[in-house]
Coordinates of C-alpha atoms and ligand atoms in Angstrom, one line a residue:
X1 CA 96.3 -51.8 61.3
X2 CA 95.3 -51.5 57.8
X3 CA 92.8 -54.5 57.2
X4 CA 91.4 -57.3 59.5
X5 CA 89.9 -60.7 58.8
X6 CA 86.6 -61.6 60.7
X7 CA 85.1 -65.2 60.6
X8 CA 81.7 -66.6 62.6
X9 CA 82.8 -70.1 63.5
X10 CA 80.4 -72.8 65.4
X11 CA 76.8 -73.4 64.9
X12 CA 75.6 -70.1 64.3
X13 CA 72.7 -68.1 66.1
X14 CA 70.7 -65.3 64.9
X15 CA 73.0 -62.6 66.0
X16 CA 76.2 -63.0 63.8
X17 CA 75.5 -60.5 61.1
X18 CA 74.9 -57.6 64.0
X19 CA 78.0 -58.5 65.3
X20 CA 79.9 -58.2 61.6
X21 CA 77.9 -55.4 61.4
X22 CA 79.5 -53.6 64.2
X23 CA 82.6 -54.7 63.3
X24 CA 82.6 -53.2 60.4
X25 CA 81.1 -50.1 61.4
X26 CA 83.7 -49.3 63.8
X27 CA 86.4 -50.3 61.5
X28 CA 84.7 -47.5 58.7
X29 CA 85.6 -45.0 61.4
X30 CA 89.2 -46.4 61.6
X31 CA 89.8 -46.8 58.1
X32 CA 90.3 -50.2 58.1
X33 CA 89.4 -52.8 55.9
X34 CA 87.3 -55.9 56.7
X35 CA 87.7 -59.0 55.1
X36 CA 85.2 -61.8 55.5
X37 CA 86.2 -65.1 55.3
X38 CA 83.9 -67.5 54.1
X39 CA 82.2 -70.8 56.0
X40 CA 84.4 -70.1 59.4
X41 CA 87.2 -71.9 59.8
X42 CA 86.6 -73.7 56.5
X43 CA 87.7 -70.9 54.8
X44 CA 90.9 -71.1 56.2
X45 CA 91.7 -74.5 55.6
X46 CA 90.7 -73.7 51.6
X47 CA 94.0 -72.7 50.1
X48 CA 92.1 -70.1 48.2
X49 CA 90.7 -68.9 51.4
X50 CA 87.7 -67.1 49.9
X51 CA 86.7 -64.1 51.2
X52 CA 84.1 -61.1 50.5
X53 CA 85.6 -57.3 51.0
X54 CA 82.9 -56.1 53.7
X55 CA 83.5 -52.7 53.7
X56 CA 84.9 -51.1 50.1
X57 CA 85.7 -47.7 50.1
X58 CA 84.9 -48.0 54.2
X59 CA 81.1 -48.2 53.4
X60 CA 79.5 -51.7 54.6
X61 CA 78.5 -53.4 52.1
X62 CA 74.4 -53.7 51.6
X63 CA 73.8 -57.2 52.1
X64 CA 75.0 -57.4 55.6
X65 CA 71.9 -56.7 57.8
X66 CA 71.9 -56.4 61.4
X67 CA 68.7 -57.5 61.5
X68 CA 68.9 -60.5 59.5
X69 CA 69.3 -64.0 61.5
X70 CA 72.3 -66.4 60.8
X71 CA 75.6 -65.3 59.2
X72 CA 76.3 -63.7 55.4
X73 CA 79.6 -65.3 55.6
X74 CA 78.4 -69.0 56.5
X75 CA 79.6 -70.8 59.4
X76 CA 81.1 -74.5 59.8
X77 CA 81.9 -76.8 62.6
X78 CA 85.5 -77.1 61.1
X79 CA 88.3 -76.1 63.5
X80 CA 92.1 -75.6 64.3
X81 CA 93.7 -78.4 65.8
X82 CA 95.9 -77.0 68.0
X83 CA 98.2 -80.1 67.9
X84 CA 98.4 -79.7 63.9
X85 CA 101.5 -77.2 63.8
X86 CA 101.6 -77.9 59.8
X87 CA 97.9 -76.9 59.0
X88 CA 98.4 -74.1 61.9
X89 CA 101.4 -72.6 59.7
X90 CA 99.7 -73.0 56.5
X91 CA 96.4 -71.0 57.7
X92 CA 98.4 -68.4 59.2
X93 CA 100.6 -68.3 55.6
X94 CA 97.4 -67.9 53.6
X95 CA 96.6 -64.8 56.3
X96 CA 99.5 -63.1 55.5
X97 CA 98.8 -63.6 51.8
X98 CA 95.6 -62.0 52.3
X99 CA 97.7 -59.5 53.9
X100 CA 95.5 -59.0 57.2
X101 CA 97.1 -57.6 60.7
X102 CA 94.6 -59.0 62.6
X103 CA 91.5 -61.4 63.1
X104 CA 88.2 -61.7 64.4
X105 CA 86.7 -65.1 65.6
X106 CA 83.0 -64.7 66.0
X107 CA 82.5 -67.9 68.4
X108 CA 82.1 -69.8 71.5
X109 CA 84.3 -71.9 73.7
X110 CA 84.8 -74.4 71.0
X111 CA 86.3 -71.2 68.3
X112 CA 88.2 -70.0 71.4
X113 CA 90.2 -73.1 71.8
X114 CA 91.2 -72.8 67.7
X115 CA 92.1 -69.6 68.4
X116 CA 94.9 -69.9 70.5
X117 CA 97.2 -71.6 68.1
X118 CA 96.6 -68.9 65.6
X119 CA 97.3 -66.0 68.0
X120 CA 101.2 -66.9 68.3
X121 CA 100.9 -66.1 64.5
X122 CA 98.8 -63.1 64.1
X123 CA 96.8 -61.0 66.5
X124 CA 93.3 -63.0 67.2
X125 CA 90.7 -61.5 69.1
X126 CA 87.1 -63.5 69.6
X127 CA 84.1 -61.4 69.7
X128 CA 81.3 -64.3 71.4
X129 CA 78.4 -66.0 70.6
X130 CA 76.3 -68.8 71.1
X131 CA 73.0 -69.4 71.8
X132 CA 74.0 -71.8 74.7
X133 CA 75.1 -68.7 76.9
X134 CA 78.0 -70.8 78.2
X135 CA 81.1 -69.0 77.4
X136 CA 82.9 -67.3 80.2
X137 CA 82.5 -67.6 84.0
X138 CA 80.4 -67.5 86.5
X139 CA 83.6 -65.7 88.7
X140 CA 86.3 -65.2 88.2
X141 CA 88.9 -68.0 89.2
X142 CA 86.1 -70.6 88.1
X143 CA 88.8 -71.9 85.7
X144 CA 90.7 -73.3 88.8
X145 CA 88.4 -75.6 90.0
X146 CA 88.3 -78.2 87.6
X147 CA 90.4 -80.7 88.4
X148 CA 91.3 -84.1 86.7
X149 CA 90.8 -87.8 88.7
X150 CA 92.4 -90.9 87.4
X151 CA 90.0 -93.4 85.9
X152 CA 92.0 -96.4 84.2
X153 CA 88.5 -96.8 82.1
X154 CA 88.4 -93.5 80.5
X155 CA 90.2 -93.8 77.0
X156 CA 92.0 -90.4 78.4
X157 CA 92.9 -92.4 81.4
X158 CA 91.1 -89.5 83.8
X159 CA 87.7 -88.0 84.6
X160 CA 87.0 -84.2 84.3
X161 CA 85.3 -82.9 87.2
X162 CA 84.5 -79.7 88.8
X163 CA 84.6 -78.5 92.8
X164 CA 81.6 -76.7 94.1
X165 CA 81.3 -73.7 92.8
X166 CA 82.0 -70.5 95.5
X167 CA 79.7 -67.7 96.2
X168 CA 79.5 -65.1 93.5
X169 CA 77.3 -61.9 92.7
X170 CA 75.9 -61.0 89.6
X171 CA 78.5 -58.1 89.1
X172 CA 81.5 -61.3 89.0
X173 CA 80.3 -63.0 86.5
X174 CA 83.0 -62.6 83.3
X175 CA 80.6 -62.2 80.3
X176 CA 77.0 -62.2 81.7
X177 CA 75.2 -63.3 78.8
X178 CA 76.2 -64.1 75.1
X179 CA 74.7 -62.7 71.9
X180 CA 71.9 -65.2 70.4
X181 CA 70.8 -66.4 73.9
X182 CA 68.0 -64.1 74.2
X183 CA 66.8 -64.4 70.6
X184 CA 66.8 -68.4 71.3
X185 CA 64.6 -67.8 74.6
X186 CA 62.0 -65.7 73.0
X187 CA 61.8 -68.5 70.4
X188 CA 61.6 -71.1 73.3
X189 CA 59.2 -69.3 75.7
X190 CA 56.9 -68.4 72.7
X191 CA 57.1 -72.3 71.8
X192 CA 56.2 -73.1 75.2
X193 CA 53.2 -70.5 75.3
X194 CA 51.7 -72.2 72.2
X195 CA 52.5 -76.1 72.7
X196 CA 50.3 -75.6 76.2
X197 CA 46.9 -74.6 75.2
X198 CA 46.5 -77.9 73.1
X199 CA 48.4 -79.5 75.7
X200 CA 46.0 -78.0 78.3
X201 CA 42.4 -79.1 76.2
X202 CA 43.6 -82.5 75.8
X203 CA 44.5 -83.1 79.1
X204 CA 48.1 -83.9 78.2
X205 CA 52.1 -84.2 79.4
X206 CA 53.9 -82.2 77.0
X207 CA 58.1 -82.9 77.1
X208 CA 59.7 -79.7 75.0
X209 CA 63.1 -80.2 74.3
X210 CA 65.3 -77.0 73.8
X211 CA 69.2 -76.9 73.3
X212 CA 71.9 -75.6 75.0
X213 CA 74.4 -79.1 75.1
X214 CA 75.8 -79.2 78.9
X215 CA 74.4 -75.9 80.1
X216 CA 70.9 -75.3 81.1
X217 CA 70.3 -71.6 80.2
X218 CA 68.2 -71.9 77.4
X219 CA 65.7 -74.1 79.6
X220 CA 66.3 -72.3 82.9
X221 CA 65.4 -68.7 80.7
X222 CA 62.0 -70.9 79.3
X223 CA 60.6 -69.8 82.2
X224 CA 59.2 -67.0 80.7
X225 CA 57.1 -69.4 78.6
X226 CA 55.6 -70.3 82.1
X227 CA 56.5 -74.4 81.9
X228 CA 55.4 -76.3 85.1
X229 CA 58.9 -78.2 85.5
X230 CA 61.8 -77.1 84.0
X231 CA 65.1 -79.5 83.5
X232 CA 67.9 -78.7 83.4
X233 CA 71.4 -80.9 83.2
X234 CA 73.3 -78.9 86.1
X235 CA 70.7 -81.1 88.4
X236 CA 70.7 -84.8 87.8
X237 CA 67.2 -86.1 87.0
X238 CA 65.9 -87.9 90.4
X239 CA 62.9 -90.1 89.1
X240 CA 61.1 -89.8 92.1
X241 CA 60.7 -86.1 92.5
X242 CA 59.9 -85.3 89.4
X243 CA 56.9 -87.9 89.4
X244 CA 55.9 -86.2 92.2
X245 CA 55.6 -83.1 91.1
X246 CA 54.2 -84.5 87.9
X247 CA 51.3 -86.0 89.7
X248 CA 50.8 -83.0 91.8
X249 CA 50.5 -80.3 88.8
X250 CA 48.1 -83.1 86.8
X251 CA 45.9 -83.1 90.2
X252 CA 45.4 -79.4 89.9
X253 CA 45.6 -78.6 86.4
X254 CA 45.0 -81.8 84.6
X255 CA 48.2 -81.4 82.4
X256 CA 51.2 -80.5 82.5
X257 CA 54.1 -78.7 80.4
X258 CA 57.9 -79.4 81.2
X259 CA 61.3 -78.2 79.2
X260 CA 64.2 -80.2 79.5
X261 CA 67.6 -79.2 77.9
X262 CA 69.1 -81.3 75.6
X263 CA 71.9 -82.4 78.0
X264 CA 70.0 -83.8 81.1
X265 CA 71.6 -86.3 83.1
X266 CA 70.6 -89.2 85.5
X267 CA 72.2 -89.6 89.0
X268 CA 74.9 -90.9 87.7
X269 CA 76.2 -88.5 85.8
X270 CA 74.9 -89.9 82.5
X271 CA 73.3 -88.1 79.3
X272 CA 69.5 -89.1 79.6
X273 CA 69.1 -88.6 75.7
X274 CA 71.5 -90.9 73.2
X275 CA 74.0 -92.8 75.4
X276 CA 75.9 -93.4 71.6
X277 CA 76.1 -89.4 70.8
X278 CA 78.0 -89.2 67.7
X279 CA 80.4 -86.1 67.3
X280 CA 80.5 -83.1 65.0
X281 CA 83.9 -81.8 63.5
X282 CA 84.9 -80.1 66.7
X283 CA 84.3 -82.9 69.0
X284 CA 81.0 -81.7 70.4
X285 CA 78.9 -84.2 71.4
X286 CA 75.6 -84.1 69.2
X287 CA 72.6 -84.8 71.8
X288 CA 69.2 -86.0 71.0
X289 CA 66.7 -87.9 72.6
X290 CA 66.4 -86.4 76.2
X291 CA 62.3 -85.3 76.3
X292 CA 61.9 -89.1 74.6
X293 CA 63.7 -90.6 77.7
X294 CA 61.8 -88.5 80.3
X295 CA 58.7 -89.6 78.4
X296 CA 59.8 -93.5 79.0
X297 CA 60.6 -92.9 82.0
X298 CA 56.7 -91.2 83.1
X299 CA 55.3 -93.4 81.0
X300 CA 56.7 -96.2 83.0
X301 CA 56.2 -94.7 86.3
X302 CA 53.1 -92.9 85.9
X303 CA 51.3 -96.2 83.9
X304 CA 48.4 -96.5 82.0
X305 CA 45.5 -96.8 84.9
X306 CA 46.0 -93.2 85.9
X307 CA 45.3 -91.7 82.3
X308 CA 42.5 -94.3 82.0
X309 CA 40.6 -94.0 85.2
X310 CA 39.5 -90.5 84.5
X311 CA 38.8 -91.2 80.7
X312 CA 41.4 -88.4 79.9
X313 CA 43.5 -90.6 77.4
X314 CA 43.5 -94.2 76.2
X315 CA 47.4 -94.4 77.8
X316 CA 50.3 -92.9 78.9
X317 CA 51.8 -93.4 75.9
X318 CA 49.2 -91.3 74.3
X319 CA 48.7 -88.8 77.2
X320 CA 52.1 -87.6 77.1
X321 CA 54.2 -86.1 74.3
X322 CA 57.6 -84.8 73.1
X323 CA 58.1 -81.6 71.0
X324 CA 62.3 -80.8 70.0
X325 CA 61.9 -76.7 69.3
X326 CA 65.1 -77.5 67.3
X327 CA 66.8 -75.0 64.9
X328 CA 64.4 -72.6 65.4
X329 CA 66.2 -71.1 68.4
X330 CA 69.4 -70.9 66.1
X331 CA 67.4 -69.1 63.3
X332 CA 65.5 -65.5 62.3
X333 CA 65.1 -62.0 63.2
X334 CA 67.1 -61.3 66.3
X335 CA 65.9 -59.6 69.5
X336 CA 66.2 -56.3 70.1
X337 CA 68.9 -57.0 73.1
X338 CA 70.7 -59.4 70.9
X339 CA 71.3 -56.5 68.3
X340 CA 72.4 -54.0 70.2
X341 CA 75.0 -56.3 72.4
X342 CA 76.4 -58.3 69.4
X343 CA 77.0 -55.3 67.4
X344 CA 78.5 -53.7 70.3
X345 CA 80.8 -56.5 70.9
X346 CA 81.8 -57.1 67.4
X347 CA 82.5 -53.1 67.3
X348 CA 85.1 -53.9 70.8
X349 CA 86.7 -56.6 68.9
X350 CA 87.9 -54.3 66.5
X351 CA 89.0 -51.3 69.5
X352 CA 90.8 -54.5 71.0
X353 CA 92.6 -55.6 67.8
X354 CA 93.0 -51.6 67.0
X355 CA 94.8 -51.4 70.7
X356 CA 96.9 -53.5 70.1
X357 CA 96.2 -56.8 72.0
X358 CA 95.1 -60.2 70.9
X359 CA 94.4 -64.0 72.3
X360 CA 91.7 -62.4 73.8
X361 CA 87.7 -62.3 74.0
X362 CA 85.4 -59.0 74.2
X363 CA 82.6 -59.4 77.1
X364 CA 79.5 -57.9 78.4
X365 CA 79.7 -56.9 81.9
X366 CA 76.9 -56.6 84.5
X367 CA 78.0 -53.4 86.7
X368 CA 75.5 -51.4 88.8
X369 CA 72.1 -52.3 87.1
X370 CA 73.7 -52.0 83.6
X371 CA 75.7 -53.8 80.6
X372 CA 79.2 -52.4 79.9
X373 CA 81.9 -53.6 77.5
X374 CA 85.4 -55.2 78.4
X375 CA 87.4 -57.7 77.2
X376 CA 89.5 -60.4 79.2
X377 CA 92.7 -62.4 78.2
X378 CA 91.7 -65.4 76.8
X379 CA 94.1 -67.6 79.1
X380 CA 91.6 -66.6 82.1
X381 CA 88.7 -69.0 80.7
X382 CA 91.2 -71.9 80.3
X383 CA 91.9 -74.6 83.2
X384 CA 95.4 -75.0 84.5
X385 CA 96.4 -77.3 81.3
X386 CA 95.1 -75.2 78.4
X387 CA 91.4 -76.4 77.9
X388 CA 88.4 -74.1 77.8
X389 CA 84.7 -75.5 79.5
X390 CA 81.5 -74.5 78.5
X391 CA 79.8 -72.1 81.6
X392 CA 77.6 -74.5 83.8
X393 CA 74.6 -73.1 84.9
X394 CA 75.1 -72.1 88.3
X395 CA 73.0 -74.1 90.6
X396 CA 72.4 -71.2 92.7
X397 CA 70.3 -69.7 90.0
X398 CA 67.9 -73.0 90.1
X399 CA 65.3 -74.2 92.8
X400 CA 65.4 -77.9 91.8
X401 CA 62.3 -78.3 94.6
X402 CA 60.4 -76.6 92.7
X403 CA 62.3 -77.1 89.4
X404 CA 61.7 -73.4 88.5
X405 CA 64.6 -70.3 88.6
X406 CA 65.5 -69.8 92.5
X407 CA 65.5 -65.9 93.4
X408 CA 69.0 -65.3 91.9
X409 CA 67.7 -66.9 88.9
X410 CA 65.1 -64.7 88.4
X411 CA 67.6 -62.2 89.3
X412 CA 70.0 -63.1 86.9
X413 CA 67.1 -63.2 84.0
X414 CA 65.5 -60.2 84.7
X415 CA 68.9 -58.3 83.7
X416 CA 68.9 -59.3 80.3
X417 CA 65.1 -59.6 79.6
X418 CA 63.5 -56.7 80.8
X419 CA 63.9 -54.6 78.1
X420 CA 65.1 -57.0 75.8
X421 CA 62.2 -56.7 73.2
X422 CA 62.3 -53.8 71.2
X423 CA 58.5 -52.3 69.1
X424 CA 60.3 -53.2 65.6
X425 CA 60.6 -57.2 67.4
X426 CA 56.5 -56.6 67.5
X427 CA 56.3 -55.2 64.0
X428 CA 58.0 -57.2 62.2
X429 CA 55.8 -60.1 62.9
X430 CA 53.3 -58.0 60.6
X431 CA 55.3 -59.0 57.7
X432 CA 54.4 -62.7 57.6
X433 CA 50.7 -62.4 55.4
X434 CA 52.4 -60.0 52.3
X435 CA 50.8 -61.1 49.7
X436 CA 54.4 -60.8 48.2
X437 CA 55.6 -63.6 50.2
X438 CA 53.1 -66.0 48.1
X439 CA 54.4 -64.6 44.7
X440 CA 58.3 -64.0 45.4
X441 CA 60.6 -66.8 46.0
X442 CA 62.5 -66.6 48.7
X443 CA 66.0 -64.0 48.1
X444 CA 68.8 -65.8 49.5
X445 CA 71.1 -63.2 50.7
X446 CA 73.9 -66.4 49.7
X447 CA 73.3 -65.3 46.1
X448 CA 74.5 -62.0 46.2
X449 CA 77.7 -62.6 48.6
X450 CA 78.7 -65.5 45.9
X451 CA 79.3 -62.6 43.7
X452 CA 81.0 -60.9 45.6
X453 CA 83.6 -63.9 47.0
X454 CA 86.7 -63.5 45.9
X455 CA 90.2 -66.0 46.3
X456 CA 93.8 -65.9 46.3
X457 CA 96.0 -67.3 44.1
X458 CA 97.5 -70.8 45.1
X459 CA 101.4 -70.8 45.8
Ligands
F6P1 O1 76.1 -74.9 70.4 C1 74.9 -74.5 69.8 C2 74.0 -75.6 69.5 O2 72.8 -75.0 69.0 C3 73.6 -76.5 70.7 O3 72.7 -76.0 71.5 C4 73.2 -77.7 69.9 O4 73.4 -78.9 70.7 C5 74.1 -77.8 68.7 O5 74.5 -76.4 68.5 C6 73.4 -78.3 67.5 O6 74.3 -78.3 66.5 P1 74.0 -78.6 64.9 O7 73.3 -77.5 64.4 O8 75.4 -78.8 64.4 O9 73.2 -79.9 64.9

């Protein structure tokens, strides 16, 4: 294998370039050559299909900064239709123009389910990522159990359901934890540790919204923020538990802070947040709007009179408010855990490509008290006709009595957390009041890659 291609496809998270990084490292001592491909997928679809040499005479090239959040090759929501044979041959014709033996998809499930048209072309490997922490399983044969019911309704004409999940240890789970996760749970924890003090002297409800589409991760990892209820969408929203616990942590503490993920659902199965969620290219749904319905619904069940009666605000509608932590998980310095993993995993990518196999996805393994790297055929994480599901949140890691991690939650957490913060995390912080920063613009690292971008000739 003389030169690979390596793209970061999907929303991005602030581990991508540690993962390039790696790749490219380990391809130095190979002597292969790394080609970048710009905007994911995009790229692809560009009959130029520009690219940027990442590693010239087998020396990375200085812009690409394992440190630095987001991606120096840009990422895009566009994709591979599996079903489009035509565009299918003509991206895997512009590879071989390009004259790569092999590529790297830096992605989640979404990437992974391009990838398989590709791999009957050219070796494809996918080195993962996401933020969501929902790519792979919770065991093994998880894949199996979703099952399809007929439903004349659905435009599809069937529903997508899941059995009960079976009993698994930590040591089963196929890819434990996903590279940008961690970084997005510091983000979210801090946001939580700040959002409650003002919270807490204004005797107030505060709603924080974090991401993480259908999976609950992100929230369920918030913990470490300390939130008094935590939401999460593997456990529908019951209306009257939650009030009661709202109640009960306002008699003791006079406020209250909860997360909710993005992707919360009612009893009957439906998104809390927009019920019209529009769609990126991909097909994901977009959510919004999930802390704003668990705000009508307290608002409506708590009432006015309660806030009143004690002076403490002039309504519910003023007592309680909604914060959205946004794209702030997805951006900035990674985490120390998040570099070491993702470059790690971008580094097996290129062993995997390098031995020889493709259509399959590098993992992080939990085995005796410690993370080792594997890889697993891509098939594995697809149901029995071909599609690929995001990880649900297993409900055994979540008390939804006390709507905080159960034991195997903490479990779980503690894993990747406890020494996920390295002294440079700390450090770095110091940066922020350089006087430089008020006299310097800011030095996009997109200006010096454009230089460096180079095409191939149209046929
Ligand atoms: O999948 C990663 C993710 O950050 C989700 O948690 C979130 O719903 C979505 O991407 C947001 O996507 P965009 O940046 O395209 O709005």
């Amino acid at each position: 294998m003389k030169r690979i291609g390596i793209l970061t496809a999907g929303g991005d998270t602030p581990a991508l370039n540690a993962t390039i990084a790696g790749a490219v490292q380990r391809a130095n001592q190979a002597r292969v050559e790394v080609f970048g491909i710009i905007k994911g997928f995009s790229g692809l679809l560009n009959p130029q299909v520009p690219h940027v040499h990442l590693n010239p005479l087998f020396q990375s090239i200085p812009e690409l900064d394992p440190t630095r959040g987001g991606t120096i090759l840009g990422a895009s929501r566009d994709y591979v239709d599996s079903a489009d044979t035509e565009t299918i041959g003509r991206v895997a014709e512009r590879l071989k123009r390009l004259k790569v033996d092999g590529l790297i998809c830096v992605g989640g499930d979404g990437t992974l389910n391009g990838m398989q048209p590709l791999s009957n072309h050219l070796p494809v490997v996918l080195a993962p990522k996401t933020i969501d922490n929902d790519l792979g399983l919770n065991y093994s044969d998880e894949a199996s159990d979703w099952y399809r019911e007929p439903n004349e309704s659905h435009p599809k004409g069937y529903d997508t359901k899941k059995r009960p999940e079976r009993a698994f240890g930590l040591d089963d789970m196929i890819n434990y934890v996903t590279p940008g996760f961690a970084t997005a749970v510091f983000v979210s924890s801090l946001s939580v540790q700040r959002i409650r003090t003002t919270a807490e002297s204004h005797r107030r409800i505060a709603i924080i919204e974090v991401m993480g589409r259908d999976c609950g991760m992100i929230s369920l990892a918030t913990a470490y923020g300390q939130p008094d209820i935590i939401l999460i969408p593997e456990s529908p929203v019951e209306p009257g538990p939650l009030v009661d616990r709202v109640h009960a942590v306002l008699d003791v503490q006079k406020h209250a802070v909860i997360c909710v993920s993005e992707g919360i659902v009612d009893t009957q199965g439906q998104i809390l947040g927009a019920m019209s969620a529009s769609q990126d290219p991909a097909g994901n749904i977009q959510y919004t709007g999930a802390a704003q319905a668990v705000k009508r619904l307290l608002v409506d069940q708590i009432g006015d009179a309660f806030f009143t009666r004690q002076r403490r605000n002039e309504s519910a509608n003023a007592a309680i408010f909604v914060r959205k932590i946004g794209h702030t998980q997805r951006g900035g310095r990674p985490i120390l855990f998040d570099r070491f993993y993702a470059s790690q995993l971008g580094g097996k990518a290129v062993e995997l490509l390098l031995d020889g196999l493709h259509n399959c996805v590098a993992t992080l393994q939990y085995r005796n008290g410690g993370f080792v790297l594997d890889s697993i055929d891509a098939n594995k994480l697809r149901d029995r006709w071909g599609n690929i599901h995001a990880r649900p949140l297993s409900p055994s890691f979540y008390d939804p009595t006390r709507f905080q991690p159960s034991a195997k939650g903490i479990e779980y957490l503690r894993a990747i957390f406890n020494h996920a913060l390295g002294v440079d995390d700390i450090e770095s912080m110091r940066t922020i009041f350089d006087t430089g920063n008020l006299i310097h613009p800011y030095d996009s690292v997109n200006i010096d890659i454009t230089k460096r971008i180079l095409r191939v000739e149209p046929t």
